[in-house]
Short mmCIF file of C-alpha atoms in Angstrom, two decimals:
data_model
loop_
_atom_site.label_atom_id
_atom_site.label_comp_id
_atom_site.label_asym_id
_atom_site.label_seq_id
_atom_site.Cartn_x
_atom_site.Cartn_y
_atom_site.Cartn_z
CA MET A 152 71.41 44.28 91.73
CA GLY A 153 74.49 46.07 93.05
CA ALA A 154 77.59 46.77 91.00
CA TRP A 155 79.75 44.41 93.08
CA THR A 156 77.25 41.55 92.69
CA VAL A 157 77.08 42.10 88.93
CA LEU A 158 80.89 42.25 88.79
CA VAL A 159 81.32 38.97 90.68
CA LEU A 160 78.75 37.21 88.48
CA SER A 161 80.48 38.61 85.40
CA GLY A 162 83.78 37.24 86.70
CA VAL A 163 82.20 33.81 87.10
CA LEU A 164 80.95 34.04 83.51
CA GLU A 165 84.48 34.90 82.42
CA ALA A 166 85.55 31.49 83.69
CA VAL A 167 82.62 29.91 81.85
CA TRP A 168 83.56 31.49 78.54
CA ALA A 169 87.25 30.67 78.95
CA SER A 170 86.43 27.02 79.64
CA ALA A 171 83.95 26.91 76.75
CA LEU A 172 86.54 28.44 74.45
CA ALA A 173 88.99 25.69 75.37
CA ALA A 174 86.29 23.07 74.81
CA SER A 175 85.33 24.51 71.41
CA ASP A 176 88.35 22.87 69.72
CA GLY A 177 89.23 25.96 67.73
CA PHE A 178 85.58 26.95 67.18
CA ARG A 179 84.81 23.55 65.61
CA ARG A 180 82.29 22.35 68.22
CA PRO A 181 78.98 24.27 68.00
CA LEU A 182 77.70 23.91 71.58
CA PRO A 183 80.88 25.16 73.30
CA VAL A 184 81.06 27.98 70.71
CA LEU A 185 77.50 29.00 71.61
CA VAL A 186 78.25 28.84 75.36
CA PHE A 187 81.41 30.87 74.74
CA ALA A 188 79.61 33.57 72.74
CA LEU A 189 76.70 33.97 75.15
CA SER A 190 78.74 33.90 78.34
CA ALA A 191 81.36 36.27 76.90
CA ALA A 192 78.68 38.76 75.84
CA VAL A 193 76.89 38.68 79.20
CA SER A 194 80.20 38.80 81.09
CA MET A 195 81.37 41.87 79.16
CA ALA A 196 77.99 43.57 79.56
CA GLY A 197 78.12 42.99 83.30
CA LEU A 198 81.65 44.35 83.47
CA ALA A 199 80.55 47.43 81.53
CA HIS A 200 77.62 47.92 83.91
CA ALA A 201 79.82 47.58 86.99
CA MET A 202 82.24 50.15 85.54
CA THR A 203 79.48 52.77 85.60
CA VAL A 204 79.75 52.67 89.40
CA LEU A 205 83.16 51.23 90.25
CA PRO A 206 86.56 52.58 89.21
CA VAL A 207 87.74 50.97 85.97
CA GLY A 208 91.02 49.67 87.42
CA THR A 209 89.34 48.02 90.39
CA ALA A 210 86.49 46.57 88.34
CA TYR A 211 88.77 45.14 85.68
CA ALA A 212 91.24 43.69 88.21
CA VAL A 213 88.43 42.00 90.14
CA TRP A 214 86.80 40.68 86.94
CA VAL A 215 90.07 39.22 85.64
CA GLY A 216 91.03 37.89 89.08
CA ILE A 217 87.76 36.03 89.59
CA GLY A 218 87.75 34.66 86.07
CA GLY A 219 91.39 33.64 86.16
CA ALA A 220 91.21 32.02 89.58
CA LEU A 221 88.06 30.07 88.76
CA THR A 222 89.39 28.99 85.37
CA ALA A 223 92.63 27.76 86.94
CA ALA A 224 90.75 26.02 89.76
CA TRP A 225 88.41 24.30 87.29
CA SER A 226 91.35 23.18 85.16
CA MET A 227 93.05 21.74 88.23
CA LEU A 228 89.89 20.00 89.45
CA THR A 229 89.27 18.40 86.05
CA GLY A 230 92.90 17.29 85.72
CA ARG A 231 93.66 19.46 82.69
CA GLU A 232 96.23 21.40 84.68
CA SER A 233 98.52 20.32 87.50
CA ALA A 234 97.52 21.23 91.02
CA ALA A 235 101.04 21.82 92.29
CA PRO A 236 101.02 23.27 95.81
CA PHE A 237 102.75 26.50 94.79
CA LYS A 238 100.29 27.00 91.93
CA VAL A 239 97.35 26.49 94.31
CA LEU A 240 98.92 29.00 96.69
CA MET A 241 99.23 31.56 93.89
CA VAL A 242 95.57 31.10 92.88
CA LEU A 243 94.58 31.58 96.52
CA GLY A 244 96.69 34.75 96.48
CA ILE A 245 94.66 36.04 93.53
CA ILE A 246 91.45 35.35 95.44
CA GLY A 247 92.87 37.15 98.48
CA CYS A 248 93.72 40.17 96.34
CA VAL A 249 90.20 40.26 94.89
CA ILE A 250 88.75 40.20 98.41
CA GLY A 251 91.20 42.92 99.44
CA LEU A 252 90.09 45.15 96.56
CA ARG A 253 86.47 44.74 97.68
CA LEU A 254 87.35 45.58 101.28
CA VAL A 255 89.18 48.78 100.39
CA GLY A 256 86.34 49.93 98.16
#
C-alpha cells in the first residue's frame, strides 16, 4: 500500500479515535475506550509509516486535516456541533488544502 493511501486511512482513523474519545465519557465507558486505544495506535503507526516516505510537515498536515475535517463533519451530521454555513465552508477549505498538498507532492 502506498504512503498516501496509508496516510489517508490513518487520517480517517484519527477521526474515529477523536469521536471514540468524546464518547468514552472521560474514559468511563469501556467500549469507546477500546475503540479509542486501537484506532489511535493504528492511526499513529500509519502516520509513522507514511513519514518514512513523505515529508514530515506534509504528512502531519494532511493527517490532522483529514482527521479534523472528518471529526467536525461527523459532529455536525450527528447534531453535536452546529452546521453553520461559515463553519461548513471552513471545513471544506481544510479539505481543499489537503487535496492541494497531495497535488503539489
